[in-house]
Coordinates of C-alpha atoms in Angstrom, one line a residue:
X165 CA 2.2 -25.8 0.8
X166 CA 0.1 -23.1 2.1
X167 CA -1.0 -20.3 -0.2
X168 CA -1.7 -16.5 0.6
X169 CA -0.7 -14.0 2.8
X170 CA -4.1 -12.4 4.4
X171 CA -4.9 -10.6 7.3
X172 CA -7.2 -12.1 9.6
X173 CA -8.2 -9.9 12.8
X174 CA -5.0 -8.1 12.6
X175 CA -2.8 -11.8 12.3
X176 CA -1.2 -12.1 9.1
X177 CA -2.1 -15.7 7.7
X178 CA -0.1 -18.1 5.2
X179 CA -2.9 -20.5 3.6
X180 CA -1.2 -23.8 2.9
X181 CA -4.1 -26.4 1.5
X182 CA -6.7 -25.8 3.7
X183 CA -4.2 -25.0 6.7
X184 CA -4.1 -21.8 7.9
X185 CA -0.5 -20.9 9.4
X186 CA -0.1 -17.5 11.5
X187 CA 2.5 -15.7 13.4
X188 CA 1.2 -17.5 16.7
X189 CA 0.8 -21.1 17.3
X190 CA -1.8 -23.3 16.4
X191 CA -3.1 -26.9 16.6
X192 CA -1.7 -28.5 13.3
X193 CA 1.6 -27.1 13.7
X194 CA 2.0 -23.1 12.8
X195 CA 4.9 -20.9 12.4
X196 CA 5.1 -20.6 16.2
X197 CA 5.3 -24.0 17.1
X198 CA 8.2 -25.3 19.3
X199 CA 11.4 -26.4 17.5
X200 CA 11.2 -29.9 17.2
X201 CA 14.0 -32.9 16.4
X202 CA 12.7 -35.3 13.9
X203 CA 13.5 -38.5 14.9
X204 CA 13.5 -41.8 12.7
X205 CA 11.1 -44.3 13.6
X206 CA 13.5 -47.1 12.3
X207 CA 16.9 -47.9 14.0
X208 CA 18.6 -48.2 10.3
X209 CA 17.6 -44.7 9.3
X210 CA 19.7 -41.8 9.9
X211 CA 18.6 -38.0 11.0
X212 CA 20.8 -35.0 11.6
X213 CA 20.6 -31.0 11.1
X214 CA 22.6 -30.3 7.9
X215 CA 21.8 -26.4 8.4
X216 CA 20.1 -23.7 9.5
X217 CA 17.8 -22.3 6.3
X218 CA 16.7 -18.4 6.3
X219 CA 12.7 -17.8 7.6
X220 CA 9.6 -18.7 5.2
X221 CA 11.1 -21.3 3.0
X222 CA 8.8 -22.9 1.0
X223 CA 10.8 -24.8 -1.9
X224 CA 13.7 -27.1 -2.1
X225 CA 15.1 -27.6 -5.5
X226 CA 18.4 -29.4 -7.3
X227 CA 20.4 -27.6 -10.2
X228 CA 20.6 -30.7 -12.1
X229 CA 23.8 -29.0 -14.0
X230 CA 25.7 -28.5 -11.0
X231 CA 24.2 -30.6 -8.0
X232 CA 23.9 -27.4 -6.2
X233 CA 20.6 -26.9 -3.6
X234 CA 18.8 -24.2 -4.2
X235 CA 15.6 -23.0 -2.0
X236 CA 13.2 -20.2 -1.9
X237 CA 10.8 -18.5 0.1
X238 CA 7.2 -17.2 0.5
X239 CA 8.4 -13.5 0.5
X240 CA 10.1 -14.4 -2.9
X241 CA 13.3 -14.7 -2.3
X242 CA 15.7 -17.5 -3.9
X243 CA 18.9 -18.9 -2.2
X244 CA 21.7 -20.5 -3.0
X245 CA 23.2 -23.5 -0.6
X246 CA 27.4 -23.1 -1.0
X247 CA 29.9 -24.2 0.4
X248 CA 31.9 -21.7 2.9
X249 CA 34.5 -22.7 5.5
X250 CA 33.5 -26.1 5.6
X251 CA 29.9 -25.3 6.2
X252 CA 26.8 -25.3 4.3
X253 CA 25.5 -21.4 3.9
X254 CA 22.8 -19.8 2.3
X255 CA 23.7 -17.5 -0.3
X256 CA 20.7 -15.0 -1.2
X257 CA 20.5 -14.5 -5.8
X258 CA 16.9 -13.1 -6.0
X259 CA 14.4 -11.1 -4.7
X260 CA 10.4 -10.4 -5.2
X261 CA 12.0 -7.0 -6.7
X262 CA 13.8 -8.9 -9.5
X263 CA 11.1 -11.2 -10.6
X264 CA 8.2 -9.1 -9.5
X265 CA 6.5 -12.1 -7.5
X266 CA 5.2 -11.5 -4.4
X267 CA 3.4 -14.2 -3.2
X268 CA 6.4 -17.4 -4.8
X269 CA 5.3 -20.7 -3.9
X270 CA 6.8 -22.9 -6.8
X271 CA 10.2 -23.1 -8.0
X272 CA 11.9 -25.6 -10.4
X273 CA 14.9 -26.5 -12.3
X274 CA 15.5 -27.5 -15.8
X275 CA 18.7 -27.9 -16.7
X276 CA 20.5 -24.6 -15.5
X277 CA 17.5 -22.6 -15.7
X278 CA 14.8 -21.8 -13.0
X279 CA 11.6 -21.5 -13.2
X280 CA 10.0 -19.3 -10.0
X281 CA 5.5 -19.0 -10.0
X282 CA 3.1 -17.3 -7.8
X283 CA 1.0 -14.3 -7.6
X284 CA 0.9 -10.7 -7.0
X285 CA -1.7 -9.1 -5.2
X286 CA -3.7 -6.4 -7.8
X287 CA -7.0 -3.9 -7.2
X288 CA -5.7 -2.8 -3.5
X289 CA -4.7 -6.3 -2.4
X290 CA -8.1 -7.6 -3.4
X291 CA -7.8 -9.3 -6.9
X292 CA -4.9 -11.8 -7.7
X293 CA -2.8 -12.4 -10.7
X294 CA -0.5 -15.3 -11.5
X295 CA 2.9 -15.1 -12.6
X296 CA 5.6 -17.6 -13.6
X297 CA 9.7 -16.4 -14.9
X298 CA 12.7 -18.2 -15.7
X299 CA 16.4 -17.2 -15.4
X300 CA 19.6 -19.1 -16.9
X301 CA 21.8 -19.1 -13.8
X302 CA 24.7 -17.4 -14.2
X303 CA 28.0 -18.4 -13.0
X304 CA 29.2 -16.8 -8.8
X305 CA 25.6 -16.0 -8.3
X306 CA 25.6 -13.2 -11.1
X307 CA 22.4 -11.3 -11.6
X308 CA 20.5 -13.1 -14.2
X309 CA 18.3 -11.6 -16.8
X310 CA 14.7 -12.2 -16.6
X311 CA 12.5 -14.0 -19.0
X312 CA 8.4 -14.1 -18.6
X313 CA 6.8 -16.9 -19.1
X314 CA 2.7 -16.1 -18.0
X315 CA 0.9 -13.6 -16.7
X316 CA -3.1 -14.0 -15.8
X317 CA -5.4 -11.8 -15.7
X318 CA -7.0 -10.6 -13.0
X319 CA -9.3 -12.4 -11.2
X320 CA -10.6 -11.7 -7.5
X321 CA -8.6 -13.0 -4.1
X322 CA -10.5 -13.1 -1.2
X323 CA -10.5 -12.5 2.4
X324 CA -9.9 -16.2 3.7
X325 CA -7.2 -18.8 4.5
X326 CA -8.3 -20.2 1.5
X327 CA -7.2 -18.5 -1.6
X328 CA -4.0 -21.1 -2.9
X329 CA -3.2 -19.3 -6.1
X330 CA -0.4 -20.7 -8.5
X331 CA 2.1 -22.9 -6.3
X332 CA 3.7 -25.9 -7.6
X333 CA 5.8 -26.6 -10.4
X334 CA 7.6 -30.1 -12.2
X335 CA 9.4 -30.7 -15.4
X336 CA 8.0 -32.7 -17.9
X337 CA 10.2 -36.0 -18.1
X338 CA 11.0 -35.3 -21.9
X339 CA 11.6 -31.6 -20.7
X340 CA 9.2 -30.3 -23.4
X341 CA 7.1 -29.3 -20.9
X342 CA 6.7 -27.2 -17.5
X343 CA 3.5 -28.4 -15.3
X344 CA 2.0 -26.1 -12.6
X345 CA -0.9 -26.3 -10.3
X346 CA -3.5 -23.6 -9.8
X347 CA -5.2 -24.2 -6.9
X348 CA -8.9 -23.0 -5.4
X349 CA -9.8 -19.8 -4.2
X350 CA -12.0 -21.1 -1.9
X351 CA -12.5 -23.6 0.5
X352 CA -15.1 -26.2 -0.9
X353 CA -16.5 -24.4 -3.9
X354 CA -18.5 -21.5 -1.9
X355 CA -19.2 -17.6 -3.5
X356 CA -15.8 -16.0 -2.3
X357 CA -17.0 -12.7 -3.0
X358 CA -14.6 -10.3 -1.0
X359 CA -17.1 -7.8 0.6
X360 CA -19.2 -7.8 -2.8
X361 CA -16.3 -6.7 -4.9
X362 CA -16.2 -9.6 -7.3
X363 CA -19.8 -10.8 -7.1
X364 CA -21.1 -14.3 -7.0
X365 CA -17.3 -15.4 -7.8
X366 CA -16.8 -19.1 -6.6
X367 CA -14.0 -21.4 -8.6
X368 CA -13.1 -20.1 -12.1
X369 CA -10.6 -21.3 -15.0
X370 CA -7.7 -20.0 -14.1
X371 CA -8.1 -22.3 -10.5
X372 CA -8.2 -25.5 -9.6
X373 CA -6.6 -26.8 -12.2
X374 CA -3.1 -28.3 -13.7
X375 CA -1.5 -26.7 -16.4
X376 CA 0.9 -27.4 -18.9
X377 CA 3.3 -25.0 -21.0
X378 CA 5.8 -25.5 -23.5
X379 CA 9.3 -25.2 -22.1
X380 CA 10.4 -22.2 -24.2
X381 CA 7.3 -20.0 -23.5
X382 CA 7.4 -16.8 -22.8
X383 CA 4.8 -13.3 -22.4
X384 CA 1.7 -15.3 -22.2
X385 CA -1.7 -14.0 -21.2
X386 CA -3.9 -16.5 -19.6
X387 CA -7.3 -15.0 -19.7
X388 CA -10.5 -16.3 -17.4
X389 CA -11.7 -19.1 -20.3
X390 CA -11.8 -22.4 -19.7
X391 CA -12.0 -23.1 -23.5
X392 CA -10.3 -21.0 -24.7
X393 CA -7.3 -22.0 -22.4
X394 CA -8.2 -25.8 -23.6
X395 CA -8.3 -25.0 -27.3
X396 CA -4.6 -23.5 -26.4
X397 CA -3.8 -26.7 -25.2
X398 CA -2.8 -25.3 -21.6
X399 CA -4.9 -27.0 -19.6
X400 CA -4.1 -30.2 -18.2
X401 CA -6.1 -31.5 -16.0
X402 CA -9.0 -30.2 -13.9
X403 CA -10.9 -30.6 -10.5
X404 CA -7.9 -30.4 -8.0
X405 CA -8.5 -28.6 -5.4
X406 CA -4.6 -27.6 -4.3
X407 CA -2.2 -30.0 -5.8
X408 CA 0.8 -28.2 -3.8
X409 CA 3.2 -30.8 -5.1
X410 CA 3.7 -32.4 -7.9
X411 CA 6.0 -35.3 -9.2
X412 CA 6.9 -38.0 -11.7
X413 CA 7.9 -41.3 -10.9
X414 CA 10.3 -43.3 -12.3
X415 CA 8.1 -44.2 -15.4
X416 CA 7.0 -41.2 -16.1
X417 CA 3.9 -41.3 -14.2
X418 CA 2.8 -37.8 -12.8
X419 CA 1.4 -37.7 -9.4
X420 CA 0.2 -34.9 -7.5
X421 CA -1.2 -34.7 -3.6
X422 CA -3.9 -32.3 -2.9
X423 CA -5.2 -30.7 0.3
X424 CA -9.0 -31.3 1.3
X425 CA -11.4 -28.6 3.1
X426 CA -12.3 -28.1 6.5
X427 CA -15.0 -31.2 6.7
X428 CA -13.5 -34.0 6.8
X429 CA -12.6 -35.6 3.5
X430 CA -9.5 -37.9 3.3
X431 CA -6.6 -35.7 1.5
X432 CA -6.4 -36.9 -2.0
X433 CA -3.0 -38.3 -4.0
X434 CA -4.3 -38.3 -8.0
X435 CA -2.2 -40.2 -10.6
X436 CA -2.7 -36.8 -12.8
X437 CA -3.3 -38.2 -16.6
X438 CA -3.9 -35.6 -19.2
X439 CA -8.2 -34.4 -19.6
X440 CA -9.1 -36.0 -16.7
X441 CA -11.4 -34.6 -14.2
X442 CA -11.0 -35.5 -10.2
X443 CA -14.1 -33.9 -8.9
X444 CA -13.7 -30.9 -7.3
X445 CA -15.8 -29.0 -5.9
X446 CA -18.2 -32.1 -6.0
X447 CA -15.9 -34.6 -4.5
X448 CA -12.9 -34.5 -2.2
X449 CA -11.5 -37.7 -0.9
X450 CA -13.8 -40.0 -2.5
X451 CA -16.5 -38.3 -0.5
X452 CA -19.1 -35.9 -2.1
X453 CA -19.4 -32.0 -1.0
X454 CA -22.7 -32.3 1.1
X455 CA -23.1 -27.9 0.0
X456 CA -23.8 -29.0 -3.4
X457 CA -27.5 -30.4 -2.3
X458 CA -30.0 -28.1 -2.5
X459 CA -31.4 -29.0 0.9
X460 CA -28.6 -29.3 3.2
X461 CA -28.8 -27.3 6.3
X462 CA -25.2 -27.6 7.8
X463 CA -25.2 -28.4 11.8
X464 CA -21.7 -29.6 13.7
X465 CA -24.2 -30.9 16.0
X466 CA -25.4 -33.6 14.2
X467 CA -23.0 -33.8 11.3
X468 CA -19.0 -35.6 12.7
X469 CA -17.9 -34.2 9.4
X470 CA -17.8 -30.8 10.6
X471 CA -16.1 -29.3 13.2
X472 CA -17.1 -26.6 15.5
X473 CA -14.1 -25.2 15.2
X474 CA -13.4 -25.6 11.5
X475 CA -12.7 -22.5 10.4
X476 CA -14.9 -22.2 7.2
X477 CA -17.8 -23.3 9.7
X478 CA -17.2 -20.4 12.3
X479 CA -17.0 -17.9 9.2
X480 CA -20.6 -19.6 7.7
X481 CA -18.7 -20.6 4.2
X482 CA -20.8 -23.9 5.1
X483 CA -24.6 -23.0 4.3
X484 CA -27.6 -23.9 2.7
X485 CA -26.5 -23.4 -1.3
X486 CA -28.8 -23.7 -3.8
X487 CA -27.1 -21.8 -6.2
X488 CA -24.4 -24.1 -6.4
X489 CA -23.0 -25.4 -9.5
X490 CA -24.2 -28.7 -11.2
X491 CA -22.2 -31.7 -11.7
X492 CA -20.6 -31.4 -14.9
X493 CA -22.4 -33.6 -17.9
X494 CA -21.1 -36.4 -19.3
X495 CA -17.6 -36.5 -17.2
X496 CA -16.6 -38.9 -15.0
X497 CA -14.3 -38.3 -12.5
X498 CA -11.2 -40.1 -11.9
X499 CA -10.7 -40.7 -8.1
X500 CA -8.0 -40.8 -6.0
X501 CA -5.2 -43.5 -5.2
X502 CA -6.0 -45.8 -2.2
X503 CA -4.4 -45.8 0.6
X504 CA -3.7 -49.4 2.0
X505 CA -2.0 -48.5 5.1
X506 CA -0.6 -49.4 7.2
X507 CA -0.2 -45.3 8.0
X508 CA -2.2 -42.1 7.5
X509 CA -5.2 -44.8 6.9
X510 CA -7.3 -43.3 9.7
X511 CA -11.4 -42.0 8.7
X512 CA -14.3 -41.3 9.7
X513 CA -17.2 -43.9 9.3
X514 CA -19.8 -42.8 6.6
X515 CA -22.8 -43.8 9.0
X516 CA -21.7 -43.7 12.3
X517 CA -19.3 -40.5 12.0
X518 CA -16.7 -42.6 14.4
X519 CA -12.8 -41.9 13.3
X520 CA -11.9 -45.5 12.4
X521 CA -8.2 -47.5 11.4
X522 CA -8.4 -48.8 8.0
X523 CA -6.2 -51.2 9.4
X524 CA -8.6 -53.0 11.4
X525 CA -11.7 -52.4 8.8
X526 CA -10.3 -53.4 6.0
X527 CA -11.3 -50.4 3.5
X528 CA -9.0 -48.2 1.6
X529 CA -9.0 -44.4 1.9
X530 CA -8.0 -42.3 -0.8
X531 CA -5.7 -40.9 0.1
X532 CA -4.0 -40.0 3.6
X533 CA -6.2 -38.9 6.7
X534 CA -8.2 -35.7 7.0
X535 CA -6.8 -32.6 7.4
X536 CA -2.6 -33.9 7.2
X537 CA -1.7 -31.7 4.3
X538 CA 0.1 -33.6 2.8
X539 CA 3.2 -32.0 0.9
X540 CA 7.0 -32.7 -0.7
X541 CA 6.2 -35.3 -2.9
X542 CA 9.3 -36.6 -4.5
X543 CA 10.0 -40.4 -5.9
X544 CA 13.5 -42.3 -6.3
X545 CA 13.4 -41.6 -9.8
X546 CA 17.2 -42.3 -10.3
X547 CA 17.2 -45.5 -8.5
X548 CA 19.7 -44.5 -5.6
X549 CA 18.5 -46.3 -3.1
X550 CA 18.1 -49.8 -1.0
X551 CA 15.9 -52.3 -2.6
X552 CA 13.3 -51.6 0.0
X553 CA 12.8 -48.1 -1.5
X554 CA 14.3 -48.3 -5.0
X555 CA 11.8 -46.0 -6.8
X556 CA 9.8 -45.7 -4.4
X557 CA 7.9 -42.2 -3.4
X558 CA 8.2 -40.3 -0.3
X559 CA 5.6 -37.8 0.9
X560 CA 5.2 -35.5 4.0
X561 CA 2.7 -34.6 6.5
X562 CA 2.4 -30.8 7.4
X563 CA -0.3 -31.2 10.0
X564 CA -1.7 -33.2 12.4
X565 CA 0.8 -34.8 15.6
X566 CA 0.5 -34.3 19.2
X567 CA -1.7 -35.0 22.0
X568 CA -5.8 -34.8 21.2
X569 CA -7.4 -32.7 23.1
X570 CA -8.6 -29.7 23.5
X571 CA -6.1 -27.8 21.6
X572 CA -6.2 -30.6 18.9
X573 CA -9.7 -32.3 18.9
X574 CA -9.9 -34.0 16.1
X575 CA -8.7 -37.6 16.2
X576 CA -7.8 -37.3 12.7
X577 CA -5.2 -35.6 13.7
X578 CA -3.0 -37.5 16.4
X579 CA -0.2 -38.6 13.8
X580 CA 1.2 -36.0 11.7
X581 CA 4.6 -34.0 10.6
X582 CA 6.3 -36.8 9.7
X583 CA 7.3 -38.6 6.9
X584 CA 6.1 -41.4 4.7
X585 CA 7.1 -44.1 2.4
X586 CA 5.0 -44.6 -0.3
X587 CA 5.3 -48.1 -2.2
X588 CA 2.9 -47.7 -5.3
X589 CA 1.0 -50.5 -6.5
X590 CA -0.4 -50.3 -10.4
X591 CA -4.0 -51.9 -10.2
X592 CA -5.3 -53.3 -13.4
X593 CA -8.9 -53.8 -12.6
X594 CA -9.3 -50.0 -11.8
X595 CA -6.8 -48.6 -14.4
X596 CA -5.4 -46.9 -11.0
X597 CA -2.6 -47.0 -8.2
X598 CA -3.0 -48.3 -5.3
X599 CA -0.4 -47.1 -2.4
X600 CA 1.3 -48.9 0.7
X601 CA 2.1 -45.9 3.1
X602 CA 4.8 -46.3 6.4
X603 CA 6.0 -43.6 8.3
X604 CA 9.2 -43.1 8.4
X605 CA 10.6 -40.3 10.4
X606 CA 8.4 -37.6 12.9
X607 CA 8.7 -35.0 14.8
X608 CA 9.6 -31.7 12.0
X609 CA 8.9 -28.8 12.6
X610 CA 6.3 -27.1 10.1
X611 CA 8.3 -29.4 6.7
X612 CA 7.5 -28.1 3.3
X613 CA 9.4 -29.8 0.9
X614 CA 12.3 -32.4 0.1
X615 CA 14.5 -33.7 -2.4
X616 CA 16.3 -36.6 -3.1
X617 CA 20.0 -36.7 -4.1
X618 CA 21.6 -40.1 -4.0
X619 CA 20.5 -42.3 -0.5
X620 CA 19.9 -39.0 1.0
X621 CA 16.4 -37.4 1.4
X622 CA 16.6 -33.5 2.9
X623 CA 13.5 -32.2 4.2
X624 CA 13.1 -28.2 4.3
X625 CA 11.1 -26.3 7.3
X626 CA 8.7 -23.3 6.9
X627 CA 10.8 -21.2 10.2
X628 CA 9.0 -18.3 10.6
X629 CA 9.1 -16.1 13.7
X630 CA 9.9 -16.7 17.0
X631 CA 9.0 -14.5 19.6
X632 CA 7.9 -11.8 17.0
X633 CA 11.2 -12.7 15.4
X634 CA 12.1 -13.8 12.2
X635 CA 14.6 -17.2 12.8
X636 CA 14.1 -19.2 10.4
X637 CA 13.9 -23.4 10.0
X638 CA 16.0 -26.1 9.7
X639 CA 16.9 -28.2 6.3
X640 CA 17.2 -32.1 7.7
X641 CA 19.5 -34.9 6.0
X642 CA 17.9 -38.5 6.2
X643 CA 19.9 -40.9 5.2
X644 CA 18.2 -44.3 4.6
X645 CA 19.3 -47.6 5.0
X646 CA 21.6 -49.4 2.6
X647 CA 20.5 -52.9 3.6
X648 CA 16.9 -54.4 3.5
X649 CA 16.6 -54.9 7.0
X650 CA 13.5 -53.7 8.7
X651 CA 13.9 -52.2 12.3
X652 CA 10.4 -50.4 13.4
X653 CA 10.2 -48.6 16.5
X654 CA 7.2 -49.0 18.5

């Protein structure tokens, strides 16, 4: 989801993909937004509240062991969903105190034991480290002992919305192996310099990337070496520019969906395969990064990929750059799934800059529309449902929903917060997946993340504050149909 904690004019921020979420309302859908009802978009699906989930939560995760639903927040705290009266509770096991991250974004479960990553802010809140601990959960929510996995060195944070750090986190299908995404420090490959303090610092190898660890690690250094962290065999895959979830399908495929930057590339879904490279900073969303030519002079005016009111534009992070790095020799990159619609389809034309339906055009995006930050990527992988979705994926869209207008100008934008069904389609010809997207249900309030657990898919929501208060979100129970019947609202 959305990555670092800043302060911005006085406002703390959350940076979630290239989505920057304060404690006061904003377009795409912030903290502060009104408290919504999702609302299925088909008569034979099924939405109601199953509870009321403390403020910031981030992660939704299964005990695989028990069946028990687990869930954790940005403040690093980890809660456990029982059973009291009748009612579902939330029962609080861990803090940032007991496993010294303050920044957690990615929590997992292999068998009984957890896995919690993030990062800690170093050097006076200006440098970053990441961090990733396990615990064997103990029996009436004892205490568990704490085992470290990684630590990073330092490397420099920044003063922007975004600086993603180490977020998201899967289990290996084997369980040999724990997978977690690094993502960017900045917000399409620019010097993030913070005031000067670490100089001419743009993307290095400790971001951007996927890595991958043996199960049983534990007191790791990773150090700022790209080969040396390859000859180590950690790293995974490269050129993602926030893969903020992560999952494998039912044959063992790993896919991961990334957030884009403020112009307006298409938000990418990879089919992650190990030493592959998927082009960032050089391409996002099939589209190149126009900062990498030596000549370009960036104007909103005459350029519809960039916003006057994108953030990175108003804070000059798009600029002439003839520093920037060079393509990468001899490496091809592996692009992103494409998107045949019929939903989150929309783009904007190449040559004529008009936002256009893929519907009526005929193309194929890859992936989902600018600027949807798309998040809670889970897949069917036990089978559990209808024929219609038997092992089929599922995916959410942070942003984006609403009227357009001046509050929300960018077309891109009018669907949103919702969620979609994703029927993958293995293409032979292009050794790549092709994806059949339909939304499903609309209308959450700032969603993060989901699991699956039998014909039931719960969705999690950010909360926040309210008011200047802390109230915290809602976790949803969709229950999907158990015939094949197809019932779309209009």
């Amino acid at each position: 989801m959305k990555n670092l904690l800043i302060s911005f004019h006085g406002k703390n921020l959350l940076a979630i993909g290239f989505l920057a979420i304060p404690y006061l309302s904003v377009s795409q859908g912030g903290r502060d937004q009104p408290t919504l009802t999702p609302h299925a978009l088909r008569d034979d699906i099924k939405v109601e509240q199953f509870m009321k989930v403390e403020p910031e939560a981030v992660r939704l995760i299964v005990n695989p062991v028990s069946g028990d639903m687990y869930y954790s927040s940005f403040e690093g705290d980890v809660y456990h969903i029982v059973n009291k009266d009748g009612k579902p509770a939330s029962v609080k096991i861990l803090t940032a105190a007991d496993h010294g991250i303050t920044r957690l974004q990615g929590a997992a479960f292999h068998k009984n034991t957890l896995f919690l990553a993030g990062n800690i802010n170093v050097n006076n809140n200006k440098g970053n480290k990441g961090r990733m601990v396990r615990y064997e959960i103990l029996p009436n929510d004892a205490k568990p002992e704490v085992t470290v996995i990684f630590n990073t060195v330092e490397y420099g944070a920044n003063k922007t919305t975004f600086d993603h750090g180490w977020n998201a986190l899967e289990i290996s299908p084997d369980g040999k192996y724990i997978m977690v995404n690094s993502g960017a420090r900045t917000d399409h490959g620019e010097i993030q310099d913070n005031g000067g303090i670490y100089p001419n610092a743009r993307d290095n190898a400790l971001t951007t990337k996927i890595y991958s660890f043996p199960i049983d690690s534990k007191d790791l250094l990773l150090v700022d070496d790209t080969e040396k962290l390859k000859e180590l065999g950690y790293i995974y895959a490269e050129g993602i520019r926030n893969a903020y979830d992560m999952a494998y399908d039912q044959k063992g495929n790993l896919f991961a969906v990334s957030n884009s930057g403020d112009y307006d590339h298409p938000e990418d879904m990879f089919w992650v395969r190990k030493g592959r490279h998927y082009g960032f900073p050089w391409v996002m969303g099939g589209i190149d990064n126009p900062q990498q030519n030596p000549d370009w002079q960036p104007n909103p005016e005459t350029d519809p990929f960039l916003s006057k009111f994108a953030f990175a534009w108003l804070m000059k992070y798009f600029h002439n750059d003839p520093t920037f790095p060079k393509r990468p020799a001899g490496i091809t990159f592996t692009p992103a799934v494409q998107n045949l619609g019929p939903d989150a389809n929309e783009y904007r034309d190449r040559k004529t800059g008009v936002v256009m339906d893929a519907d009526t055009t005929g193309v194929t995006v890859g992936t989902f529309n600018a600027h949807s930050s798309p998040l809670a990527l889970v897949f069917d992988t036990k089978k559990g449902l209808s024929k219609e979705f038997k092992g089929d994926g599922f995916v959410i869209r942070y942003a984006g929903g609403g009227k357009t207008g001046a509050s929300n100008p960018n077309p891109l934008k009018r669907q949103g917060r919702d969620l979609l069904h994703l029927h993958m389609i293995y293409d032979k010809k292009t050794d790549n997946y092709k994806v059949q997207t339909t939304r499903i249900v609309d209308n959450f309030t700032s969603p993060t993340d989901a699991v699956i657990i039998g014909n039931s898919l719960y969705v999690i929501e950010y909360g926040g504050k309210q008011g200047g208060n802390k109230s915290g979100g809602s976790l949803w129970k969709i229950t999907l149909p158990n015939d094949n019947k197809i019932v779309r609202k209009k």
